[in-house]
Coordinates of C-alpha atoms in Angstrom, one line a residue:
X1 CA 38.9 -35.3 13.1
X2 CA 39.1 -38.6 11.3
X3 CA 42.5 -39.7 10.1
X4 CA 46.1 -40.4 11.1
X5 CA 47.0 -40.1 14.8
X6 CA 48.3 -36.7 16.0
X7 CA 51.8 -36.0 14.8
X8 CA 51.8 -38.3 11.8
X9 CA 52.3 -36.7 8.4
X10 CA 52.7 -37.9 4.9
X11 CA 50.5 -39.8 2.5
X12 CA 47.9 -42.3 3.7
X13 CA 50.0 -45.2 2.1
X14 CA 53.7 -45.4 2.3
X15 CA 55.2 -45.1 -1.2
X16 CA 55.6 -48.6 -2.8
X17 CA 54.9 -50.3 0.5
X18 CA 52.1 -51.6 2.7
X19 CA 50.6 -49.5 5.5
X20 CA 48.8 -51.3 8.3
X21 CA 46.2 -49.1 9.9
X22 CA 45.1 -50.0 13.5
X23 CA 41.7 -48.9 14.8
X24 CA 40.1 -48.8 18.2
X25 CA 36.3 -48.9 18.4
X26 CA 34.6 -46.7 15.9
X27 CA 32.1 -44.1 17.2
X28 CA 28.5 -45.0 16.7
X29 CA 27.9 -41.8 14.7
X30 CA 30.4 -43.0 12.1
X31 CA 28.9 -46.5 12.1
X32 CA 25.5 -45.0 11.3
X33 CA 26.8 -42.4 8.8
X34 CA 29.2 -44.6 6.9
X35 CA 28.0 -48.2 6.6
X36 CA 25.6 -49.7 4.2
X37 CA 22.3 -51.3 5.2
X38 CA 23.7 -54.8 4.7
X39 CA 26.8 -54.0 6.8
X40 CA 24.6 -52.6 9.7
X41 CA 22.3 -55.7 9.4
X42 CA 25.3 -58.0 9.9
X43 CA 26.3 -56.1 13.1
X44 CA 22.7 -56.6 14.4
X45 CA 23.0 -60.4 13.8
X46 CA 26.2 -60.7 15.9
X47 CA 25.7 -62.7 19.0
X48 CA 28.9 -61.4 20.7
X49 CA 29.0 -57.7 21.4
X50 CA 32.8 -57.3 21.0
X51 CA 32.6 -59.2 17.7
X52 CA 29.9 -56.9 16.4
X53 CA 31.9 -53.8 17.4
X54 CA 35.0 -55.2 15.9
X55 CA 33.3 -55.8 12.6
X56 CA 31.7 -52.3 12.6
X57 CA 35.1 -50.8 13.3
X58 CA 36.8 -52.8 10.6
X59 CA 34.2 -51.8 8.0
X60 CA 34.2 -48.1 9.0
X61 CA 38.0 -48.1 9.1
X62 CA 38.2 -49.8 5.7
X63 CA 35.8 -47.3 4.1
X64 CA 37.7 -44.3 5.5
X65 CA 41.1 -45.6 4.4
X66 CA 39.8 -46.3 0.9
X67 CA 38.1 -42.9 0.7
X68 CA 41.3 -41.2 1.6
X69 CA 43.2 -43.2 -1.0
X70 CA 40.6 -42.6 -3.7
X71 CA 39.5 -39.0 -2.9
X72 CA 35.8 -39.9 -2.5
X73 CA 33.4 -40.1 0.4
X74 CA 33.4 -43.2 2.6
X75 CA 29.9 -44.1 1.5
X76 CA 30.8 -44.0 -2.1
X77 CA 33.3 -46.8 -1.9
X78 CA 31.8 -49.9 -3.6
X79 CA 33.2 -53.3 -2.8
X80 CA 33.2 -56.2 -5.2
X81 CA 34.4 -59.8 -5.0
X82 CA 36.7 -61.6 -7.4
X83 CA 36.1 -65.2 -8.4
X84 CA 37.8 -67.8 -6.3
X85 CA 40.9 -68.9 -8.1
X86 CA 40.3 -72.5 -7.0
X87 CA 36.6 -73.1 -7.7
X88 CA 35.5 -70.1 -9.7
X89 CA 32.8 -69.2 -7.1
X90 CA 31.9 -65.6 -6.2
X91 CA 33.5 -65.7 -2.8
X92 CA 37.1 -64.7 -3.8
X93 CA 39.1 -61.7 -2.7
X94 CA 37.3 -58.4 -2.1
X95 CA 38.4 -55.5 -4.2
X96 CA 37.5 -51.9 -5.2
X97 CA 37.6 -51.0 -8.9
X98 CA 40.5 -48.7 -9.7
X99 CA 41.4 -48.7 -6.0
X100 CA 44.4 -49.9 -4.0
X101 CA 44.7 -53.5 -2.8
X102 CA 43.6 -54.1 0.8
X103 CA 43.0 -56.7 3.5
X104 CA 41.0 -56.2 6.7
X105 CA 40.7 -58.1 10.0
X106 CA 39.2 -57.7 13.4
X107 CA 39.6 -59.4 16.8
X108 CA 37.5 -58.4 19.8
X109 CA 37.0 -54.6 19.4
X110 CA 40.4 -54.0 17.6
X111 CA 40.4 -53.8 13.8
X112 CA 43.2 -53.4 11.3
X113 CA 43.4 -52.6 7.5
X114 CA 46.4 -53.3 5.3
X115 CA 46.5 -51.2 2.1
X116 CA 49.0 -51.2 -0.8
X117 CA 48.8 -49.3 -4.1
X118 CA 49.7 -52.1 -6.5
X119 CA 50.5 -55.4 -4.6
X120 CA 48.2 -57.9 -3.1
X121 CA 48.2 -58.2 0.7
X122 CA 46.7 -60.4 3.4
X123 CA 46.2 -59.6 7.0
X124 CA 44.9 -61.5 10.0
X125 CA 44.9 -60.8 13.8
X126 CA 43.9 -62.7 16.9
X127 CA 43.5 -62.0 20.6
X128 CA 44.3 -64.9 23.0
X129 CA 41.4 -67.2 23.2
X130 CA 40.5 -70.8 23.8
X131 CA 40.8 -73.1 20.8
X132 CA 39.3 -76.6 20.5
X133 CA 41.8 -79.3 21.3
X134 CA 41.2 -80.9 18.0
X135 CA 39.9 -78.2 15.6
X136 CA 37.9 -79.6 12.6
X137 CA 40.6 -78.2 10.3
X138 CA 43.5 -79.8 12.0
X139 CA 43.7 -82.8 9.7
X140 CA 44.0 -80.6 6.6
X141 CA 47.3 -78.9 7.8
X142 CA 50.6 -80.0 6.4
X143 CA 52.1 -82.9 8.4
X144 CA 54.9 -80.8 9.8
X145 CA 52.5 -78.3 11.3
X146 CA 50.4 -81.0 12.8
X147 CA 53.5 -82.5 14.4
X148 CA 54.5 -79.2 15.9
X149 CA 51.1 -78.6 17.4
X150 CA 51.3 -82.1 19.0
X151 CA 54.5 -81.1 20.9
X152 CA 52.7 -78.6 23.1
X153 CA 53.4 -79.3 26.8
X154 CA 50.0 -78.0 28.0
X155 CA 46.8 -76.3 26.9
X156 CA 48.2 -72.8 27.2
X157 CA 51.2 -73.5 25.0
X158 CA 48.9 -75.3 22.5
X159 CA 46.6 -72.3 22.3
X160 CA 49.6 -70.0 21.6
X161 CA 50.8 -72.4 18.9
X162 CA 47.4 -72.7 17.3
X163 CA 47.0 -68.9 17.3
X164 CA 50.5 -68.5 15.7
X165 CA 49.7 -71.1 13.1
X166 CA 46.2 -69.6 12.3
X167 CA 47.2 -66.0 11.7
X168 CA 50.0 -67.0 9.4
X169 CA 47.6 -69.3 7.5
X170 CA 44.9 -66.8 7.2
X171 CA 47.2 -64.0 6.1
X172 CA 48.6 -66.1 3.3
X173 CA 45.2 -67.3 2.1
X174 CA 43.8 -63.8 2.1
X175 CA 46.6 -62.6 -0.1
X176 CA 46.0 -65.4 -2.5
X177 CA 42.2 -65.0 -2.4
X178 CA 41.8 -68.6 -1.5
X179 CA 39.3 -69.8 1.1
X180 CA 39.9 -72.1 4.0
X181 CA 38.3 -74.9 2.2
X182 CA 41.1 -75.0 -0.4
X183 CA 44.3 -73.6 1.1
X184 CA 44.9 -75.1 4.6
X185 CA 47.5 -77.4 3.1
X186 CA 49.7 -74.5 2.0
X187 CA 52.8 -74.5 4.3
X188 CA 53.0 -71.4 6.5
X189 CA 54.7 -72.8 9.6
X190 CA 55.2 -70.9 12.8
X191 CA 56.7 -67.5 13.7
X192 CA 59.9 -69.0 15.0
X193 CA 60.5 -70.7 11.6
X194 CA 61.6 -69.3 8.3
X195 CA 58.8 -71.0 6.3
X196 CA 57.1 -69.1 3.5
X197 CA 54.1 -70.1 1.5
X198 CA 56.0 -69.6 -1.8
X199 CA 58.7 -67.6 -3.5
X200 CA 56.4 -64.7 -4.1
X201 CA 55.0 -64.3 -0.6
X202 CA 56.6 -63.1 2.7
X203 CA 54.9 -63.4 6.1
X204 CA 55.6 -60.6 8.6
X205 CA 54.6 -61.2 12.3
X206 CA 53.2 -58.0 13.9
X207 CA 52.0 -56.8 17.3
X208 CA 49.6 -54.0 16.6
X209 CA 48.6 -54.1 20.3
X210 CA 50.4 -55.9 23.1
X211 CA 47.8 -58.6 23.4
X212 CA 47.1 -58.9 19.6
X213 CA 49.1 -61.2 17.4
X214 CA 48.9 -60.5 13.7
X215 CA 50.5 -61.6 10.5
X216 CA 50.8 -59.7 7.2
X217 CA 51.4 -61.4 3.9
X218 CA 53.1 -59.3 1.2
X219 CA 55.2 -59.7 -1.9
X220 CA 58.9 -60.1 -1.1
X221 CA 60.9 -56.9 -0.3
X222 CA 57.8 -54.9 0.5
X223 CA 58.3 -52.1 3.1
X224 CA 55.7 -52.3 6.0
X225 CA 54.5 -49.4 8.1
X226 CA 52.1 -49.6 11.1
X227 CA 50.1 -46.6 12.0
X228 CA 47.2 -45.7 14.3
X229 CA 44.0 -44.1 13.0
X230 CA 42.3 -41.4 15.1
X231 CA 38.5 -41.1 15.0

């Protein structure tokens, strides 16, 4: 059975809210049966096995969530890209015509999809990992965020702070449909601060798994539900 975990009932999306679906590794049979040729080709190009499995799981999961929302088969879901609101290029926010709004992320083998009927969402997740001491994007952050990162007492704390900063930044930019080349200067702060990117965005820190840190960007006063998907 493919769908909500055992014991969960109700619609795929919570009414007037955001549902975050969390996925473990998708079975190979679903990868082959569900994904497009271009999606499978990208998996084949992945140099890191876990990254390839995470991407596959994210794409299979997204297709199944959208098919449940739209009452069609997973293979019938057609993804488009909006224009970038900053430069007008064709690399803006992905969408499905006449479908719900969504955002997808994966880290390692874990994937998650946020879906909402009528409001834009942005989702990012990260496992613990090593970060460069001076990432190439560091100088483009707001000054307050750079100062906070400089206060780390050791490499481990700095890695935690960078991960915290990064998931908040990514979630906000995904909601806005703005790429990293344009939006790193948007203030998003850290999870222990009440800093929001703007009056129309709220950032929610999530723990979909004990070792996974995630951030969901929504409109203000949007209910959030986290659920597990069963393959």
